[in-house]
Short mmCIF file of C-alpha atoms in Angstrom, two decimals:
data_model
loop_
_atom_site.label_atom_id
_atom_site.label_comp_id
_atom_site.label_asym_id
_atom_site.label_seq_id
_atom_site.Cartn_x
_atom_site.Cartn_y
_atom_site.Cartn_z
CA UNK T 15 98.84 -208.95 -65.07
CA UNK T 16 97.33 -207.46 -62.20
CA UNK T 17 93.03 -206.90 -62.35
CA UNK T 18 92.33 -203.55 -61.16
CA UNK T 19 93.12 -202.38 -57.54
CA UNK T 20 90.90 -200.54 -55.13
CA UNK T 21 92.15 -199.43 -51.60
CA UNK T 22 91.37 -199.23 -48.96
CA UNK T 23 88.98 -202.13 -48.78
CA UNK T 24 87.08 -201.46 -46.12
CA UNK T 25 86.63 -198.19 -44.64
CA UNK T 26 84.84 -196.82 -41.55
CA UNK T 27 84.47 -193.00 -41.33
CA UNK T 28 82.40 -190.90 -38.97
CA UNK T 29 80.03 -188.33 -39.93
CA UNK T 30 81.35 -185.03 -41.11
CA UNK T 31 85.01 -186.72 -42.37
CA UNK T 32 86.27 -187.21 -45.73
CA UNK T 33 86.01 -190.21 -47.80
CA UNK T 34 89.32 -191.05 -50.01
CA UNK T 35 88.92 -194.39 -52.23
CA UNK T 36 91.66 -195.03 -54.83
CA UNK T 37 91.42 -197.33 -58.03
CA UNK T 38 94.27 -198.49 -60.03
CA UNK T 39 93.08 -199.85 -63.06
CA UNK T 40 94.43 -202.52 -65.40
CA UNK T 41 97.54 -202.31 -66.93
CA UNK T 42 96.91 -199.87 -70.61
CA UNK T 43 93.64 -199.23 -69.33
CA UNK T 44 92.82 -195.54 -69.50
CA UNK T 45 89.08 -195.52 -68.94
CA UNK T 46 87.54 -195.69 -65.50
CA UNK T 47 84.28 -195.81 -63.82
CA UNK T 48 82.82 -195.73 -60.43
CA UNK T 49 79.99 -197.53 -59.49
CA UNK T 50 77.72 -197.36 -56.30
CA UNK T 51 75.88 -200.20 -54.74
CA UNK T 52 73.96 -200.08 -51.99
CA UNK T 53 72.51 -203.01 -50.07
CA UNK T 54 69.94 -205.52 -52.30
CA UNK T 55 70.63 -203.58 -55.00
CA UNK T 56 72.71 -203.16 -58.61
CA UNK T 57 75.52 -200.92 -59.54
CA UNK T 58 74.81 -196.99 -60.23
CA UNK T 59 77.03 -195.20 -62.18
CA UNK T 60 78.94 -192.04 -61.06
CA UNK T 61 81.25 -191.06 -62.72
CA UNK T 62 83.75 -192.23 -66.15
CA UNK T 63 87.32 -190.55 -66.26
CA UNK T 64 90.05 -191.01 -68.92
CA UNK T 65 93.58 -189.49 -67.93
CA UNK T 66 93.23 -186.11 -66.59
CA UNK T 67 89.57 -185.64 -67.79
CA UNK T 68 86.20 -186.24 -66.59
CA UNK T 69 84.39 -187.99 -69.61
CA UNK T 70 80.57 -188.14 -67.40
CA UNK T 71 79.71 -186.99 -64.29
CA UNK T 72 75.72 -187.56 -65.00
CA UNK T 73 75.64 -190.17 -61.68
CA UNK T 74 77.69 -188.00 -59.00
CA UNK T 75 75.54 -186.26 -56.21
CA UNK T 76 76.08 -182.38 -57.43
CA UNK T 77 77.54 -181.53 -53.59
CA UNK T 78 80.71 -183.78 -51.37
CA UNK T 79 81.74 -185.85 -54.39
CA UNK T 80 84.21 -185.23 -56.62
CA UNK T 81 86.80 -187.61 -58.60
CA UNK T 82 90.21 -187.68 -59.94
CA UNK T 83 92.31 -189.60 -62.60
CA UNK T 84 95.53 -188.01 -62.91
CA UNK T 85 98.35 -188.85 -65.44
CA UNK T 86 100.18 -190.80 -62.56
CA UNK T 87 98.86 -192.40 -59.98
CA UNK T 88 95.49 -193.88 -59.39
CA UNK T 89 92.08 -192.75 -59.91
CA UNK T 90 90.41 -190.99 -56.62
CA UNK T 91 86.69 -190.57 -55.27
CA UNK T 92 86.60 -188.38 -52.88
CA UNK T 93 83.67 -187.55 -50.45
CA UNK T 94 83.46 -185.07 -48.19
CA UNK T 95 81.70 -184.20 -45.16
CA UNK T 96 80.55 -187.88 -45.43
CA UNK T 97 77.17 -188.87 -43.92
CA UNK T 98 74.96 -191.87 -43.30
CA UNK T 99 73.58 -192.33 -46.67
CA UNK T 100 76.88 -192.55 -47.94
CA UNK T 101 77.07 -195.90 -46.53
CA UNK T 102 77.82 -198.21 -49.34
CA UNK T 103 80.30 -200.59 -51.66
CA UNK T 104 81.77 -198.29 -54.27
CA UNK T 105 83.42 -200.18 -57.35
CA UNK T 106 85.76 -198.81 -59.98
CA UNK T 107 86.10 -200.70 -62.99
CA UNK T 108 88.55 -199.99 -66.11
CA UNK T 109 88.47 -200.56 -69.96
CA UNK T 110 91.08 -200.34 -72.62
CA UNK T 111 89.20 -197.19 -74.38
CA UNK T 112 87.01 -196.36 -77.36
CA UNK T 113 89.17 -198.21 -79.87
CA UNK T 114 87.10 -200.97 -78.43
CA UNK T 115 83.51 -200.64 -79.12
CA UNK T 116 82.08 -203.36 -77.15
CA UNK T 117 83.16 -201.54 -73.50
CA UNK T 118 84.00 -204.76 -71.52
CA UNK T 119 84.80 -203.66 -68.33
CA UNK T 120 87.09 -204.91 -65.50
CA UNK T 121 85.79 -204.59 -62.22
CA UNK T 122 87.79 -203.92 -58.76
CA UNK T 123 86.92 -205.88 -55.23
CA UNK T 124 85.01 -202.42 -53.91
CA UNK T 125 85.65 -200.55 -51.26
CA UNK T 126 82.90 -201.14 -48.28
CA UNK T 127 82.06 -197.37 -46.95
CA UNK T 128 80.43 -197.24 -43.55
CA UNK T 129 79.85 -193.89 -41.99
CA UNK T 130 78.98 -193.91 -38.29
CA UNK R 25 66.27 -194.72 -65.38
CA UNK R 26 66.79 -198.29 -64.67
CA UNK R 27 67.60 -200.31 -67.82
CA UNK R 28 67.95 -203.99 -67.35
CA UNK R 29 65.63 -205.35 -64.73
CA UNK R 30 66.17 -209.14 -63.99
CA UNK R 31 63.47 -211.36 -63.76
CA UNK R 32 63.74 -213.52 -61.16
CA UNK R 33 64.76 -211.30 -58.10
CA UNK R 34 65.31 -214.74 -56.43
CA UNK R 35 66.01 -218.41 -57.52
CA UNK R 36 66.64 -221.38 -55.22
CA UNK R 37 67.10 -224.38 -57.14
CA UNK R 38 69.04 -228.09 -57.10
CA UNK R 39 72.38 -228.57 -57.57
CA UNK R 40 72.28 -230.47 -60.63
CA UNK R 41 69.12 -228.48 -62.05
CA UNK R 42 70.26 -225.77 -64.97
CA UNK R 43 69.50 -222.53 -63.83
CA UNK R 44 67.65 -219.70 -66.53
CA UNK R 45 67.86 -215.82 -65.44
CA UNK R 46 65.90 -213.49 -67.78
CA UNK R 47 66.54 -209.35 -68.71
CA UNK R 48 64.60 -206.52 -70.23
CA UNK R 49 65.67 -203.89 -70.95
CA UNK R 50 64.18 -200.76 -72.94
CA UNK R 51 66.46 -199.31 -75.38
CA UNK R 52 68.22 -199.46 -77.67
CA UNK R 53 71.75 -201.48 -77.47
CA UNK R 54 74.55 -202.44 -79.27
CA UNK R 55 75.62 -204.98 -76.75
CA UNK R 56 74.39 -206.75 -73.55
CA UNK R 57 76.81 -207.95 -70.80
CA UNK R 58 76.04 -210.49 -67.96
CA UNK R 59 77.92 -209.94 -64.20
CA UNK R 60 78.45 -212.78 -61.30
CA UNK R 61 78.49 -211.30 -58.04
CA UNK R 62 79.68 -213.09 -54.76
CA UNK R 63 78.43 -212.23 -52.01
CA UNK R 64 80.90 -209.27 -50.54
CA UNK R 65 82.76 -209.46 -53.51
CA UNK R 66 83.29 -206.97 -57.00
CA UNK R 67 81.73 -208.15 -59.93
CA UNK R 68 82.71 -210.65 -62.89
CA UNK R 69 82.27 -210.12 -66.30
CA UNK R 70 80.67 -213.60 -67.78
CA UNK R 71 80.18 -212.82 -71.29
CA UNK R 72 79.30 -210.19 -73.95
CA UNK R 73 76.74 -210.50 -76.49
CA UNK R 74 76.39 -208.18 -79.35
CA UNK R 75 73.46 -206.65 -80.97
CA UNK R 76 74.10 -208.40 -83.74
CA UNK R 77 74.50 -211.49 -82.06
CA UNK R 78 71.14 -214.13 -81.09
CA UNK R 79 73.15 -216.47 -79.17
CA UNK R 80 76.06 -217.12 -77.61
CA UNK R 81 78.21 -220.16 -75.07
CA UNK R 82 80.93 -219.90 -73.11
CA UNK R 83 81.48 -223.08 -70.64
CA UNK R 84 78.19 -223.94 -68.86
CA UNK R 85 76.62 -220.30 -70.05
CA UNK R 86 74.21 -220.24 -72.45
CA UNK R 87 73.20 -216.27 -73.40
CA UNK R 88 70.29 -215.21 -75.70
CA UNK R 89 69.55 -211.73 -77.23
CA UNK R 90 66.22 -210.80 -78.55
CA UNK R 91 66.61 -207.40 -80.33
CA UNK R 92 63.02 -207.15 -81.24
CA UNK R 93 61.89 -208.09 -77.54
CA UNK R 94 64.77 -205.94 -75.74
CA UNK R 95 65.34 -209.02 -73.63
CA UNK R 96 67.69 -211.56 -72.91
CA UNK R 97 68.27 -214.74 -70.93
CA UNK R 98 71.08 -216.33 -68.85
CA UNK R 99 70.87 -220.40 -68.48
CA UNK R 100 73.13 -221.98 -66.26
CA UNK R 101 73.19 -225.79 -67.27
CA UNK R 102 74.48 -228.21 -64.35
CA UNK R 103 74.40 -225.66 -61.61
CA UNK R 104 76.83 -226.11 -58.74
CA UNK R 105 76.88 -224.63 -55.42
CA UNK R 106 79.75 -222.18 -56.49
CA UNK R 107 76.97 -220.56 -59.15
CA UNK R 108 75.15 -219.73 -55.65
CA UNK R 109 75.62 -215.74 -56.36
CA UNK R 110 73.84 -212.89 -57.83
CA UNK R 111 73.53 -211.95 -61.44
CA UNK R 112 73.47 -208.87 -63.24
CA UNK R 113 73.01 -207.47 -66.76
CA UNK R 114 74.11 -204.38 -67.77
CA UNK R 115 73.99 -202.55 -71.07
CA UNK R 116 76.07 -199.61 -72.22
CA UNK R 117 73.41 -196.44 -71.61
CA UNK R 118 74.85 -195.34 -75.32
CA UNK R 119 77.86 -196.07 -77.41
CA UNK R 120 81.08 -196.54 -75.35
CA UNK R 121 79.80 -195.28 -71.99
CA UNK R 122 79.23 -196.56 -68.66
CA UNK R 123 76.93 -199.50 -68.00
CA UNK R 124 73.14 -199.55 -66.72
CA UNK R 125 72.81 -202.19 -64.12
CA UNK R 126 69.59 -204.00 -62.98
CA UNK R 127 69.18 -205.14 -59.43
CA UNK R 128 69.90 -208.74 -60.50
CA UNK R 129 68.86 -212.22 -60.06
CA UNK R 130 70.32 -213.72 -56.43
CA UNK R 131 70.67 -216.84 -57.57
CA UNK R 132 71.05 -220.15 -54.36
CA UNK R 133 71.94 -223.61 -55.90
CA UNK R 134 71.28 -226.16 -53.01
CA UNK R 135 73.99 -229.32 -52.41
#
């Protein structure tokens, strides 16, 4: 049983290009989250999908970022017109859903993001 | 709004020596989690305490929850150099949503 995938796992973009990370979660997981850490410091939320809907959004910079979960295929965080600041690890992490009320949550290896 | 804030930022101690992170955080929860972090790597979920819930073991983790005093504390007994990591809590902000991190404990156990 596979943990949950991100790809790539490191990834070097220049200023001004776009930014694709993917997440496959667990296996009959169809809740996922994306997480932002920068250097020396904790997790911040972006964003929580469930299949084909954004659940919260509350944590994603209003302009360049925008995310995905589609019935097939992985979950995607796209940035665009990427720039210094975006310089970070991003993590996705997946739980079963709400039928669970204790939200234990599965974390990918992170993709590393540096922008040149 | 930052939720949990660990208390120590930093701990270098013995291998051999237990190990005891601490967490506030300021509202109201209905559970408490605790995260290892590697250095470079994603995060690992060490255990789950409930709000209903004072204490709690799993292995060489020892987790208390203290409703009244929004705080809770991780103790590592027996540390080993492959504890040497950081340490997060995180609570769900409400219900069944995404977790509040705090900027964790970096924990350094010494051979």
């Amino acid at each position: 049983n596979a943990g949950v995938m991100q790809n790539p796992r490191h990834l070097v973009r220049r200023r001004g290009q776009e930014a694709r990370l993917r997440c496959s979660p667990m296996k009959g997981h169809s809740h996922v989250y994306w997480y932002r850490q920068l250097p020396e410091e904790g997790l911040k939320f972006m964003v929580y999908l469930q299949k084909e809907n954004i659940i919260d959004e509350s944590g994603m910079p209003k302009e360049r970022f925008s995310a995905e979960f589609p019935k097939e295929g992985p979950s995607i965080l796209r940035i665009q017109q990427v720039v210094r600041g975006d310089s970070a690890a991003y993590f996705c992490a997946s739980s079963p859903g709400q039928a669970l009320s204790y939200n234990e949550q599965f974390f990918g290896p992170g993709t590393r993001l540096t922008v040149l | 709004s930052q939720q949990g804030e660990e208390d120590p930022q930093a701990l270098s101690i013995q291998e051999g020596e237990n190990a005891t992170m601490n967490c506030s955080y300021k509202t109201s929860i209905n559970n408490l989690q605790w995260y290892r972090q590697n250095s470079g790597r994603g995060l690992v979920h060490l255990i789950l305490i409930r709000s209903n819930e004072r204490e709690k073991h799993s292995g060489r983790l020892r987790v208390t929850l203290d409703t009244s005093k929004k705080s809770s504390s991780l103790l590592i007994t027996a540390s080993r150099a492959a504890d040497t990591a950081s340490y997060f809590c995180a609570t769900p902000s409400s219900g069944n949503t995404p977790l509040v991190f705090g900027k964790g404990t970096r924990l350094s156990v010494i051979a």
